[in-house]
Amino acid sequence: MTDLQSSSTLQLLHELKRRYVELDTPPGRYVFVGAPGSGKGTQSCLFSKSHSLCHLSTGDILRQTAMQSDDIGLKVKKQMQEGKLVDDDIVLKLLNEKMNEPSCMRGFILDGFPRNAHQAEKLHNYLEKSGKKLDGVMYFGAPDELLVKRIEGRRVHPTSGRVYHTEFNPPKVEGKDDVTGEPLIQRSDDNAVTLFERLKCYHKETTPLIDYYSNLGLLSHIDASKSVDKVQKEINTVIAKKEQNGHPEPLVNGNSG
Ligand code: AP5
């Protein structure tokens, strides 16, 4: 929020509430990594709220970009539709802009980034340059058969990013967002053909990161096949332990103000 005068009272109150919650929650920088449908987005959303951290989903950022009718938008749309990774230079530029926003200064959850060795190296360099480190990497493990079921039943509210599932997490009214009552949609890449490509791409490009972060002592295995509540508890337990051990470096820009 850069222009106080043009912000509505409601926006200001939300911002105030967010900063108030921040006072009681430790900062942190986390990566949530896992296959499509493993629940990264669902848990990032819950964790970012409970810990007042910025939730950066490269998938959401790219979906917004794909709505543009310029060359970049069209390219991103095509690559996502094919289940491929979007070019690193596009992803890095977009993410960099978001990471430098004031609300991300005290910490963030990276949901869906990094996704290959090059992106992991770029993230490492970016943090190192500003004297920061990752606090942990949560690896969401679940069998492919379950992922397919989760993806097939997923419904989203595009404006807010709220995620539902027809069976596992149904909205109060079928096909409608709980908060706004607006229609839910099925993501255009949530079809059998694209999902097959996304899973293939995940196993080839992203799985090697598990060893990379494990060797750095940052990786925690999360059993993502459990219910949303159980997965949330497991993550909270792992991160509470990390927080007890202290933040690895003094907080630079400890708040967003
Ligand atoms: P992205 O949007 O990141 O998709 P993804 O990685 O394929 O992951 P999903 O969003 O499909 O799954 P999720 O793990 O978040 O699961 P969710 O919580 O929604 O990326 C899309 C595309 O963008 C990529 O294919 C690529 O083209 C591009 N892209 C993104 N990042 C990029 C990068 N860094 N570089 C290059 N390209 C990039 O849960 C799924 C469903 O299951 C929901 O319905 C949910 O309600 C339900 N559910 C969740 N948890 C549980 C549970 N524990 N029990 C029961 N149901 C559950």
PDB file of C-alpha atoms and ligand atoms in Angstrom:
ATOM      1  CA  MET A   1       0.000   0.000   0.000  1.00  0.00           C
ATOM      2  CA  THR A   2       1.877   3.077  -1.174  1.00  0.00           C
ATOM      3  CA  ASP A   3      -0.740   5.835  -1.378  1.00  0.00           C
ATOM      4  CA  LEU A   4      -2.568   6.242   1.911  1.00  0.00           C
ATOM      5  CA  GLN A   5      -4.848   9.010   0.709  1.00  0.00           C
ATOM      6  CA  SER A   6      -6.282   7.058  -2.181  1.00  0.00           C
ATOM      7  CA  SER A   7      -6.841   3.892  -0.118  1.00  0.00           C
ATOM      8  CA  SER A   8     -10.324   3.169   1.191  1.00  0.00           C
ATOM      9  CA  THR A   9     -10.951   3.000   4.948  1.00  0.00           C
ATOM     10  CA  LEU A  10     -11.549  -0.733   4.614  1.00  0.00           C
ATOM     11  CA  GLN A  11      -8.196  -1.240   2.881  1.00  0.00           C
ATOM     12  CA  LEU A  12      -6.477   0.759   5.613  1.00  0.00           C
ATOM     13  CA  LEU A  13      -8.165  -1.283   8.337  1.00  0.00           C
ATOM     14  CA  HIS A  14      -7.127  -4.543   6.653  1.00  0.00           C
ATOM     15  CA  GLU A  15      -3.558  -3.295   6.437  1.00  0.00           C
ATOM     16  CA  LEU A  16      -3.624  -2.234  10.080  1.00  0.00           C
ATOM     17  CA  LYS A  17      -4.973  -5.638  11.115  1.00  0.00           C
ATOM     18  CA  ARG A  18      -2.284  -7.384   9.056  1.00  0.00           C
ATOM     19  CA  ARG A  19       0.474  -5.374  10.728  1.00  0.00           C
ATOM     20  CA  TYR A  20      -1.023  -5.944  14.185  1.00  0.00           C
ATOM     21  CA  VAL A  21      -0.997  -9.718  13.651  1.00  0.00           C
ATOM     22  CA  GLU A  22       2.612  -9.436  12.442  1.00  0.00           C
ATOM     23  CA  LEU A  23       3.675  -8.178  15.862  1.00  0.00           C
ATOM     24  CA  ASP A  24       2.906 -11.586  17.387  1.00  0.00           C
ATOM     25  CA  THR A  25       4.222 -13.866  14.659  1.00  0.00           C
ATOM     26  CA  PRO A  26       7.838 -14.643  13.882  1.00  0.00           C
ATOM     27  CA  PRO A  27       9.122 -13.823  10.392  1.00  0.00           C
ATOM     28  CA  GLY A  28      10.235 -16.551   8.017  1.00  0.00           C
ATOM     29  CA  ARG A  29      11.076 -17.475   4.458  1.00  0.00           C
ATOM     30  CA  TYR A  30       9.743 -20.792   3.255  1.00  0.00           C
ATOM     31  CA  VAL A  31       9.486 -22.760   0.036  1.00  0.00           C
ATOM     32  CA  PHE A  32       6.524 -25.119  -0.458  1.00  0.00           C
ATOM     33  CA  VAL A  33       7.424 -27.663  -3.115  1.00  0.00           C
ATOM     34  CA  GLY A  34       5.401 -30.580  -4.453  1.00  0.00           C
ATOM     35  CA  ALA A  35       3.619 -32.023  -7.447  1.00  0.00           C
ATOM     36  CA  PRO A  36       0.472 -30.518  -8.981  1.00  0.00           C
ATOM     37  CA  GLY A  37      -2.433 -31.148  -6.615  1.00  0.00           C
ATOM     38  CA  SER A  38      -0.247 -31.961  -3.605  1.00  0.00           C
ATOM     39  CA  GLY A  39      -1.856 -29.081  -1.692  1.00  0.00           C
ATOM     40  CA  LYS A  40       0.870 -26.400  -1.784  1.00  0.00           C
ATOM     41  CA  GLY A  41      -1.598 -23.652  -2.651  1.00  0.00           C
ATOM     42  CA  THR A  42      -4.131 -24.703  -0.006  1.00  0.00           C
ATOM     43  CA  GLN A  43      -1.518 -24.858   2.756  1.00  0.00           C
ATOM     44  CA  SER A  44       0.328 -21.707   1.656  1.00  0.00           C
ATOM     45  CA  CYS A  45      -2.912 -19.828   1.927  1.00  0.00           C
ATOM     46  CA  LEU A  46      -3.593 -21.142   5.450  1.00  0.00           C
ATOM     47  CA  PHE A  47      -0.031 -20.624   6.635  1.00  0.00           C
ATOM     48  CA  SER A  48       0.314 -17.128   5.197  1.00  0.00           C
ATOM     49  CA  LYS A  49      -2.810 -16.091   7.108  1.00  0.00           C
ATOM     50  CA  SER A  50      -1.862 -17.710  10.425  1.00  0.00           C
ATOM     51  CA  HIS A  51       1.721 -16.389  10.252  1.00  0.00           C
ATOM     52  CA  SER A  52       1.013 -13.129   8.470  1.00  0.00           C
ATOM     53  CA  LEU A  53       3.524 -13.903   5.746  1.00  0.00           C
ATOM     54  CA  CYS A  54       3.316 -12.946   2.124  1.00  0.00           C
ATOM     55  CA  HIS A  55       2.071 -15.793  -0.136  1.00  0.00           C
ATOM     56  CA  LEU A  56       3.787 -15.764  -3.505  1.00  0.00           C
ATOM     57  CA  SER A  57       2.357 -18.307  -5.931  1.00  0.00           C
ATOM     58  CA  THR A  58       4.141 -18.234  -9.271  1.00  0.00           C
ATOM     59  CA  GLY A  59       1.174 -20.130 -10.753  1.00  0.00           C
ATOM     60  CA  ASP A  60      -1.218 -17.328  -9.713  1.00  0.00           C
ATOM     61  CA  ILE A  61       1.181 -14.614 -10.876  1.00  0.00           C
ATOM     62  CA  LEU A  62       1.541 -16.337 -14.255  1.00  0.00           C
ATOM     63  CA  ARG A  63      -2.209 -16.894 -14.628  1.00  0.00           C
ATOM     64  CA  GLN A  64      -2.655 -13.133 -14.268  1.00  0.00           C
ATOM     65  CA  THR A  65       0.049 -12.516 -16.851  1.00  0.00           C
ATOM     66  CA  ALA A  66      -1.581 -15.036 -19.206  1.00  0.00           C
ATOM     67  CA  MET A  67      -4.676 -12.830 -19.311  1.00  0.00           C
ATOM     68  CA  GLN A  68      -2.704 -10.058 -21.027  1.00  0.00           C
ATOM     69  CA  SER A  69      -3.046  -9.957 -24.808  1.00  0.00           C
ATOM     70  CA  ASP A  70       0.588  -8.882 -25.427  1.00  0.00           C
ATOM     71  CA  ASP A  71       3.441 -11.183 -26.569  1.00  0.00           C
ATOM     72  CA  ILE A  72       4.432 -12.139 -23.014  1.00  0.00           C
ATOM     73  CA  GLY A  73       0.839 -12.938 -22.052  1.00  0.00           C
ATOM     74  CA  LEU A  74       0.339 -15.131 -25.111  1.00  0.00           C
ATOM     75  CA  LYS A  75       3.625 -16.957 -24.575  1.00  0.00           C
ATOM     76  CA  VAL A  76       2.866 -17.636 -20.900  1.00  0.00           C
ATOM     77  CA  LYS A  77      -0.641 -18.827 -21.745  1.00  0.00           C
ATOM     78  CA  LYS A  78       0.666 -21.269 -24.359  1.00  0.00           C
ATOM     79  CA  GLN A  79       3.374 -22.730 -22.111  1.00  0.00           C
ATOM     80  CA  MET A  80       0.950 -23.178 -19.196  1.00  0.00           C
ATOM     81  CA  GLN A  81      -1.646 -24.757 -21.456  1.00  0.00           C
ATOM     82  CA  GLU A  82       0.969 -27.249 -22.668  1.00  0.00           C
ATOM     83  CA  GLY A  83       1.902 -28.134 -19.069  1.00  0.00           C
ATOM     84  CA  LYS A  84       5.463 -26.893 -19.589  1.00  0.00           C
ATOM     85  CA  LEU A  85       7.439 -24.602 -17.338  1.00  0.00           C
ATOM     86  CA  VAL A  86       7.234 -20.944 -18.311  1.00  0.00           C
ATOM     87  CA  ASP A  87      10.608 -19.465 -19.346  1.00  0.00           C
ATOM     88  CA  ASP A  88      12.818 -18.741 -16.348  1.00  0.00           C
ATOM     89  CA  ASP A  89      13.507 -15.122 -17.326  1.00  0.00           C
ATOM     90  CA  ILE A  90       9.776 -14.298 -17.372  1.00  0.00           C
ATOM     91  CA  VAL A  91       9.104 -16.028 -14.038  1.00  0.00           C
ATOM     92  CA  LEU A  92      12.120 -14.461 -12.340  1.00  0.00           C
ATOM     93  CA  LYS A  93      11.257 -10.957 -13.447  1.00  0.00           C
ATOM     94  CA  LEU A  94       7.646 -11.224 -12.287  1.00  0.00           C
ATOM     95  CA  LEU A  95       8.568 -12.814  -8.975  1.00  0.00           C
ATOM     96  CA  ASN A  96      11.311 -10.313  -8.280  1.00  0.00           C
ATOM     97  CA  GLU A  97       8.836  -7.451  -8.551  1.00  0.00           C
ATOM     98  CA  LYS A  98       6.510  -9.108  -6.025  1.00  0.00           C
ATOM     99  CA  MET A  99       9.253 -10.076  -3.572  1.00  0.00           C
ATOM    100  CA  ASN A 100      10.324  -6.479  -3.293  1.00  0.00           C
ATOM    101  CA  GLU A 101       6.874  -5.296  -2.245  1.00  0.00           C
ATOM    102  CA  PRO A 102       6.722  -4.009   1.367  1.00  0.00           C
ATOM    103  CA  SER A 103       4.310  -6.746   2.475  1.00  0.00           C
ATOM    104  CA  CYS A 104       6.957  -9.397   1.650  1.00  0.00           C
ATOM    105  CA  MET A 105       9.830  -7.750   3.528  1.00  0.00           C
ATOM    106  CA  ARG A 106       9.426  -9.713   6.764  1.00  0.00           C
ATOM    107  CA  GLY A 107       9.046 -13.029   5.027  1.00  0.00           C
ATOM    108  CA  PHE A 108       7.227 -15.097   2.451  1.00  0.00           C
ATOM    109  CA  ILE A 109       6.024 -18.474   1.347  1.00  0.00           C
ATOM    110  CA  LEU A 110       7.093 -19.365  -2.156  1.00  0.00           C
ATOM    111  CA  ASP A 111       4.409 -21.637  -3.595  1.00  0.00           C
ATOM    112  CA  GLY A 112       5.561 -23.320  -6.810  1.00  0.00           C
ATOM    113  CA  PHE A 113       8.990 -21.665  -6.946  1.00  0.00           C
ATOM    114  CA  PRO A 114      11.741 -22.703  -7.466  1.00  0.00           C
ATOM    115  CA  ARG A 115      10.826 -25.430  -9.922  1.00  0.00           C
ATOM    116  CA  ASN A 116      14.197 -26.294 -11.427  1.00  0.00           C
ATOM    117  CA  ALA A 117      17.887 -26.073 -10.533  1.00  0.00           C
ATOM    118  CA  HIS A 118      18.374 -22.733 -12.303  1.00  0.00           C
ATOM    119  CA  GLN A 119      15.530 -21.092 -10.373  1.00  0.00           C
ATOM    120  CA  ALA A 120      16.875 -22.510  -7.088  1.00  0.00           C
ATOM    121  CA  GLU A 121      20.282 -21.016  -7.817  1.00  0.00           C
ATOM    122  CA  LYS A 122      18.740 -17.629  -8.685  1.00  0.00           C
ATOM    123  CA  LEU A 123      16.772 -17.638  -5.446  1.00  0.00           C
ATOM    124  CA  HIS A 124      19.901 -18.491  -3.468  1.00  0.00           C
ATOM    125  CA  ASN A 125      21.814 -15.618  -5.106  1.00  0.00           C
ATOM    126  CA  TYR A 126      18.976 -13.173  -4.566  1.00  0.00           C
ATOM    127  CA  LEU A 127      18.779 -13.972  -0.848  1.00  0.00           C
ATOM    128  CA  GLU A 128      22.540 -14.044  -0.380  1.00  0.00           C
ATOM    129  CA  LYS A 129      22.903 -10.588  -1.922  1.00  0.00           C
ATOM    130  CA  SER A 130      20.568  -9.133   0.687  1.00  0.00           C
ATOM    131  CA  GLY A 131      22.051 -11.125   3.589  1.00  0.00           C
ATOM    132  CA  LYS A 132      19.001 -13.365   3.926  1.00  0.00           C
ATOM    133  CA  LYS A 133      18.440 -17.123   4.052  1.00  0.00           C
ATOM    134  CA  LEU A 134      15.639 -19.599   3.641  1.00  0.00           C
ATOM    135  CA  ASP A 135      14.241 -20.929   6.914  1.00  0.00           C
ATOM    136  CA  GLY A 136      12.870 -24.137   5.453  1.00  0.00           C
ATOM    137  CA  VAL A 137      11.541 -26.090   2.505  1.00  0.00           C
ATOM    138  CA  MET A 138       8.349 -28.129   2.934  1.00  0.00           C
ATOM    139  CA  TYR A 139       8.189 -31.039   0.511  1.00  0.00           C
ATOM    140  CA  PHE A 140       4.619 -32.191  -0.110  1.00  0.00           C
ATOM    141  CA  GLY A 141       4.779 -35.905  -0.926  1.00  0.00           C
ATOM    142  CA  ALA A 142       1.712 -37.746  -2.287  1.00  0.00           C
ATOM    143  CA  PRO A 143       1.161 -40.565  -4.819  1.00  0.00           C
ATOM    144  CA  ASP A 144       0.321 -39.581  -8.419  1.00  0.00           C
ATOM    145  CA  GLU A 145      -3.086 -41.368  -8.346  1.00  0.00           C
ATOM    146  CA  LEU A 146      -4.236 -39.123  -5.518  1.00  0.00           C
ATOM    147  CA  LEU A 147      -2.941 -36.010  -7.289  1.00  0.00           C
ATOM    148  CA  VAL A 148      -5.083 -36.790 -10.336  1.00  0.00           C
ATOM    149  CA  LYS A 149      -8.188 -37.086  -8.154  1.00  0.00           C
ATOM    150  CA  ARG A 150      -7.410 -33.809  -6.409  1.00  0.00           C
ATOM    151  CA  ILE A 151      -6.832 -31.950  -9.658  1.00  0.00           C
ATOM    152  CA  GLU A 152      -9.946 -33.324 -11.359  1.00  0.00           C
ATOM    153  CA  GLY A 153     -12.174 -32.144  -8.500  1.00  0.00           C
ATOM    154  CA  ARG A 154     -10.531 -28.756  -7.958  1.00  0.00           C
ATOM    155  CA  ARG A 155     -12.652 -25.645  -8.388  1.00  0.00           C
ATOM    156  CA  VAL A 156     -11.300 -22.119  -7.943  1.00  0.00           C
ATOM    157  CA  HIS A 157     -12.604 -18.637  -7.379  1.00  0.00           C
ATOM    158  CA  PRO A 158     -10.425 -16.784  -9.886  1.00  0.00           C
ATOM    159  CA  THR A 159     -10.564 -13.310  -8.335  1.00  0.00           C
ATOM    160  CA  SER A 160      -9.527 -14.291  -4.804  1.00  0.00           C
ATOM    161  CA  GLY A 161      -7.609 -17.507  -5.603  1.00  0.00           C
ATOM    162  CA  ARG A 162      -9.734 -19.456  -3.074  1.00  0.00           C
ATOM    163  CA  VAL A 163      -9.517 -23.184  -3.813  1.00  0.00           C
ATOM    164  CA  TYR A 164     -12.208 -25.829  -3.295  1.00  0.00           C
ATOM    165  CA  HIS A 165     -12.658 -29.494  -4.110  1.00  0.00           C
ATOM    166  CA  THR A 166     -15.947 -31.058  -5.146  1.00  0.00           C
ATOM    167  CA  GLU A 167     -15.432 -33.943  -2.693  1.00  0.00           C
ATOM    168  CA  PHE A 168     -12.654 -33.071  -0.213  1.00  0.00           C
ATOM    169  CA  ASN A 169     -13.395 -29.392   0.378  1.00  0.00           C
ATOM    170  CA  PRO A 170     -16.755 -28.521  -1.166  1.00  0.00           C
ATOM    171  CA  PRO A 171     -18.114 -24.960  -1.132  1.00  0.00           C
ATOM    172  CA  LYS A 172     -21.226 -24.302   0.993  1.00  0.00           C
ATOM    173  CA  VAL A 173     -23.290 -23.917  -2.187  1.00  0.00           C
ATOM    174  CA  GLU A 174     -22.285 -26.090  -5.138  1.00  0.00           C
ATOM    175  CA  GLY A 175     -20.343 -24.141  -7.767  1.00  0.00           C
ATOM    176  CA  LYS A 176     -20.307 -20.858  -5.764  1.00  0.00           C
ATOM    177  CA  ASP A 177     -17.583 -19.104  -3.806  1.00  0.00           C
ATOM    178  CA  ASP A 178     -18.335 -19.120  -0.040  1.00  0.00           C
ATOM    179  CA  VAL A 179     -17.488 -15.452   0.446  1.00  0.00           C
ATOM    180  CA  THR A 180     -18.790 -13.689  -2.661  1.00  0.00           C
ATOM    181  CA  GLY A 181     -21.282 -16.217  -4.050  1.00  0.00           C
ATOM    182  CA  GLU A 182     -19.593 -15.799  -7.448  1.00  0.00           C
ATOM    183  CA  PRO A 183     -19.244 -18.816  -9.772  1.00  0.00           C
ATOM    184  CA  LEU A 184     -16.295 -21.169  -9.345  1.00  0.00           C
ATOM    185  CA  ILE A 185     -14.337 -22.320 -12.370  1.00  0.00           C
ATOM    186  CA  GLN A 186     -12.161 -25.253 -13.339  1.00  0.00           C
ATOM    187  CA  ARG A 187      -8.625 -24.182 -14.288  1.00  0.00           C
ATOM    188  CA  SER A 188      -7.977 -24.608 -18.007  1.00  0.00           C
ATOM    189  CA  ASP A 189      -4.804 -26.635 -17.280  1.00  0.00           C
ATOM    190  CA  ASP A 190      -6.746 -29.022 -15.009  1.00  0.00           C
ATOM    191  CA  ASN A 191      -7.511 -31.502 -17.779  1.00  0.00           C
ATOM    192  CA  ALA A 192      -6.141 -35.012 -18.264  1.00  0.00           C
ATOM    193  CA  VAL A 193      -3.778 -34.167 -21.147  1.00  0.00           C
ATOM    194  CA  THR A 194      -2.151 -31.095 -19.555  1.00  0.00           C
ATOM    195  CA  LEU A 195      -1.994 -32.762 -16.156  1.00  0.00           C
ATOM    196  CA  PHE A 196      -0.040 -35.670 -17.632  1.00  0.00           C
ATOM    197  CA  GLU A 197       2.498 -33.169 -19.019  1.00  0.00           C
ATOM    198  CA  ARG A 198       2.628 -31.208 -15.747  1.00  0.00           C
ATOM    199  CA  LEU A 199       3.355 -34.368 -13.773  1.00  0.00           C
ATOM    200  CA  LYS A 200       6.012 -35.430 -16.270  1.00  0.00           C
ATOM    201  CA  CYS A 201       7.609 -32.021 -16.069  1.00  0.00           C
ATOM    202  CA  TYR A 202       7.457 -32.062 -12.250  1.00  0.00           C
ATOM    203  CA  HIS A 203       9.247 -35.410 -12.009  1.00  0.00           C
ATOM    204  CA  LYS A 204      11.935 -34.357 -14.477  1.00  0.00           C
ATOM    205  CA  GLU A 205      12.609 -30.736 -13.508  1.00  0.00           C
ATOM    206  CA  THR A 206      11.494 -30.271  -9.902  1.00  0.00           C
ATOM    207  CA  THR A 207      12.177 -33.606  -8.159  1.00  0.00           C
ATOM    208  CA  PRO A 208      15.976 -33.015  -8.202  1.00  0.00           C
ATOM    209  CA  LEU A 209      15.381 -30.041  -5.896  1.00  0.00           C
ATOM    210  CA  ILE A 210      14.401 -32.450  -3.129  1.00  0.00           C
ATOM    211  CA  ASP A 211      17.999 -33.688  -2.898  1.00  0.00           C
ATOM    212  CA  TYR A 212      19.371 -30.186  -3.356  1.00  0.00           C
ATOM    213  CA  TYR A 213      17.457 -28.800  -0.343  1.00  0.00           C
ATOM    214  CA  SER A 214      17.952 -31.977   1.659  1.00  0.00           C
ATOM    215  CA  ASN A 215      21.722 -31.609   1.273  1.00  0.00           C
ATOM    216  CA  LEU A 216      21.437 -28.038   2.534  1.00  0.00           C
ATOM    217  CA  GLY A 217      19.617 -29.334   5.637  1.00  0.00           C
ATOM    218  CA  LEU A 218      16.511 -27.322   4.796  1.00  0.00           C
ATOM    219  CA  LEU A 219      14.070 -30.028   3.706  1.00  0.00           C
ATOM    220  CA  SER A 220      11.117 -31.315   5.751  1.00  0.00           C
ATOM    221  CA  HIS A 221       8.960 -34.136   4.381  1.00  0.00           C
ATOM    222  CA  ILE A 222       5.237 -33.509   4.731  1.00  0.00           C
ATOM    223  CA  ASP A 223       2.761 -36.346   4.196  1.00  0.00           C
ATOM    224  CA  ALA A 224       0.476 -34.496   1.782  1.00  0.00           C
ATOM    225  CA  SER A 225      -1.865 -37.450   1.349  1.00  0.00           C
ATOM    226  CA  LYS A 226      -3.514 -36.724   4.716  1.00  0.00           C
ATOM    227  CA  SER A 227      -6.512 -34.426   5.214  1.00  0.00           C
ATOM    228  CA  VAL A 228      -6.095 -30.637   4.937  1.00  0.00           C
ATOM    229  CA  ASP A 229      -6.270 -30.256   8.748  1.00  0.00           C
ATOM    230  CA  LYS A 230      -3.697 -32.963   9.397  1.00  0.00           C
ATOM    231  CA  VAL A 231      -1.283 -31.566   6.810  1.00  0.00           C
ATOM    232  CA  GLN A 232      -1.717 -28.097   8.314  1.00  0.00           C
ATOM    233  CA  LYS A 233      -0.904 -29.457  11.803  1.00  0.00           C
ATOM    234  CA  GLU A 234       2.180 -31.247  10.506  1.00  0.00           C
ATOM    235  CA  ILE A 235       3.474 -28.072   8.865  1.00  0.00           C
ATOM    236  CA  ASN A 236       2.769 -26.000  11.965  1.00  0.00           C
ATOM    237  CA  THR A 237       4.664 -28.497  14.133  1.00  0.00           C
ATOM    238  CA  VAL A 238       7.688 -28.547  11.820  1.00  0.00           C
ATOM    239  CA  ILE A 239       7.813 -24.762  11.553  1.00  0.00           C
ATOM    240  CA  ALA A 240       7.228 -24.188  15.275  1.00  0.00           C
ATOM    241  CA  LYS A 241      10.334 -26.301  15.925  1.00  0.00           C
ATOM    242  CA  LYS A 242      12.309 -24.195  13.473  1.00  0.00           C
ATOM    243  CA  GLU A 243      11.057 -21.012  15.109  1.00  0.00           C
ATOM    244  CA  GLN A 244      12.094 -22.291  18.547  1.00  0.00           C
ATOM    245  CA  ASN A 245      15.590 -22.714  17.194  1.00  0.00           C
ATOM    246  CA  GLY A 246      15.608 -19.034  16.322  1.00  0.00           C
ATOM    247  CA  HIS A 247      15.696 -16.975  13.176  1.00  0.00           C
ATOM    248  CA  PRO A 248      18.977 -17.532  11.323  1.00  0.00           C
ATOM    249  CA  GLU A 249      19.902 -13.907  10.789  1.00  0.00           C
ATOM    250  CA  PRO A 250      18.977 -10.524  12.253  1.00  0.00           C
ATOM    251  CA  LEU A 251      15.814  -9.133  10.755  1.00  0.00           C
ATOM    252  CA  VAL A 252      16.457  -6.485   8.148  1.00  0.00           C
ATOM    253  CA  ASN A 253      13.312  -4.403   7.548  1.00  0.00           C
ATOM    254  CA  GLY A 254      11.650  -6.356  10.354  1.00  0.00           C
ATOM    255  CA  ASN A 255       8.268  -4.859   9.581  1.00  0.00           C
ATOM    256  CA  SER A 256       6.619  -3.557   6.502  1.00  0.00           C
ATOM    257  CA  GLY A 257       6.294   0.001   7.704  1.00  0.00           C
TER     258      GLY A 257
HETATM  259  P1  AP5 B   1       0.737 -23.898 -10.339  1.00  0.00           P
HETATM  260  O1  AP5 B   1      -0.447 -23.046 -10.289  1.00  0.00           O
HETATM  261  O2  AP5 B   1       1.807 -23.719  -9.340  1.00  0.00           O
HETATM  262  O3  AP5 B   1       0.231 -25.391 -10.375  1.00  0.00           O
HETATM  263  P2  AP5 B   1       0.889 -26.725  -9.841  1.00  0.00           P
HETATM  264  O4  AP5 B   1       2.256 -26.691  -9.334  1.00  0.00           O
HETATM  265  O5  AP5 B   1       0.616 -27.688 -10.920  1.00  0.00           O
HETATM  266  O6  AP5 B   1       0.126 -26.966  -8.533  1.00  0.00           O
HETATM  267  P3  AP5 B   1      -1.387 -26.866  -8.358  1.00  0.00           P
HETATM  268  O7  AP5 B   1      -1.840 -25.469  -8.178  1.00  0.00           O
HETATM  269  O8  AP5 B   1      -2.064 -27.672  -9.434  1.00  0.00           O
HETATM  270  O9  AP5 B   1      -1.566 -27.721  -7.028  1.00  0.00           O
HETATM  271  P4  AP5 B   1      -1.354 -27.360  -5.511  1.00  0.00           P
HETATM  272  O10 AP5 B   1      -0.240 -28.212  -4.979  1.00  0.00           O
HETATM  273  O11 AP5 B   1      -1.279 -25.907  -5.251  1.00  0.00           O
HETATM  274  O12 AP5 B   1      -2.716 -27.967  -4.952  1.00  0.00           O
HETATM  275  P5  AP5 B   1      -4.002 -27.250  -4.329  1.00  0.00           P
HETATM  276  O13 AP5 B   1      -3.679 -26.715  -2.971  1.00  0.00           O
HETATM  277  O14 AP5 B   1      -4.651 -26.339  -5.308  1.00  0.00           O
HETATM  278  O15 AP5 B   1       1.434 -23.787 -11.773  1.00  0.00           O
HETATM  279  C1  AP5 B   1       0.662 -23.853 -12.965  1.00  0.00           C
HETATM  280  C2  AP5 B   1       1.575 -23.683 -14.176  1.00  0.00           C
HETATM  281  O16 AP5 B   1       2.262 -22.408 -14.110  1.00  0.00           O
HETATM  282  C3  AP5 B   1       2.711 -24.709 -14.311  1.00  0.00           C
HETATM  283  O17 AP5 B   1       2.271 -25.871 -14.945  1.00  0.00           O
HETATM  284  C4  AP5 B   1       3.721 -23.915 -15.146  1.00  0.00           C
HETATM  285  O18 AP5 B   1       3.347 -23.874 -16.484  1.00  0.00           O
HETATM  286  C5  AP5 B   1       3.591 -22.506 -14.600  1.00  0.00           C
HETATM  287  N1  AP5 B   1       4.527 -22.227 -13.484  1.00  0.00           N
HETATM  288  C6  AP5 B   1       4.204 -22.044 -12.177  1.00  0.00           C
HETATM  289  N2  AP5 B   1       5.301 -21.787 -11.446  1.00  0.00           N
HETATM  290  C7  AP5 B   1       6.339 -21.791 -12.321  1.00  0.00           C
HETATM  291  C8  AP5 B   1       7.745 -21.617 -12.160  1.00  0.00           C
HETATM  292  N3  AP5 B   1       8.299 -21.386 -10.961  1.00  0.00           N
HETATM  293  N4  AP5 B   1       8.509 -21.694 -13.268  1.00  0.00           N
HETATM  294  C9  AP5 B   1       7.971 -21.939 -14.490  1.00  0.00           C
HETATM  295  N5  AP5 B   1       6.657 -22.131 -14.700  1.00  0.00           N
HETATM  296  C10 AP5 B   1       5.857 -22.066 -13.613  1.00  0.00           C
HETATM  297  O19 AP5 B   1      -4.922 -28.562  -4.122  1.00  0.00           O
HETATM  298  C11 AP5 B   1      -5.443 -29.266  -5.227  1.00  0.00           C
HETATM  299  C12 AP5 B   1      -6.877 -29.740  -4.899  1.00  0.00           C
HETATM  300  O20 AP5 B   1      -6.852 -30.673  -3.831  1.00  0.00           O
HETATM  301  C13 AP5 B   1      -7.809 -28.611  -4.442  1.00  0.00           C
HETATM  302  O21 AP5 B   1      -9.079 -28.857  -4.963  1.00  0.00           O
HETATM  303  C14 AP5 B   1      -7.820 -28.708  -2.906  1.00  0.00           C
HETATM  304  O22 AP5 B   1      -9.048 -28.279  -2.356  1.00  0.00           O
HETATM  305  C15 AP5 B   1      -7.578 -30.192  -2.688  1.00  0.00           C
HETATM  306  N6  AP5 B   1      -6.730 -30.469  -1.534  1.00  0.00           N
HETATM  307  C16 AP5 B   1      -5.599 -29.806  -1.164  1.00  0.00           C
HETATM  308  N7  AP5 B   1      -5.064 -30.393  -0.078  1.00  0.00           N
HETATM  309  C17 AP5 B   1      -5.860 -31.456   0.224  1.00  0.00           C
HETATM  310  C18 AP5 B   1      -5.815 -32.469   1.246  1.00  0.00           C
HETATM  311  N8  AP5 B   1      -4.836 -32.497   2.152  1.00  0.00           N
HETATM  312  N9  AP5 B   1      -6.788 -33.403   1.249  1.00  0.00           N
HETATM  313  C19 AP5 B   1      -7.794 -33.389   0.322  1.00  0.00           C
HETATM  314  N10 AP5 B   1      -7.882 -32.453  -0.649  1.00  0.00           N
HETATM  315  C20 AP5 B   1      -6.919 -31.508  -0.707  1.00  0.00           C
END
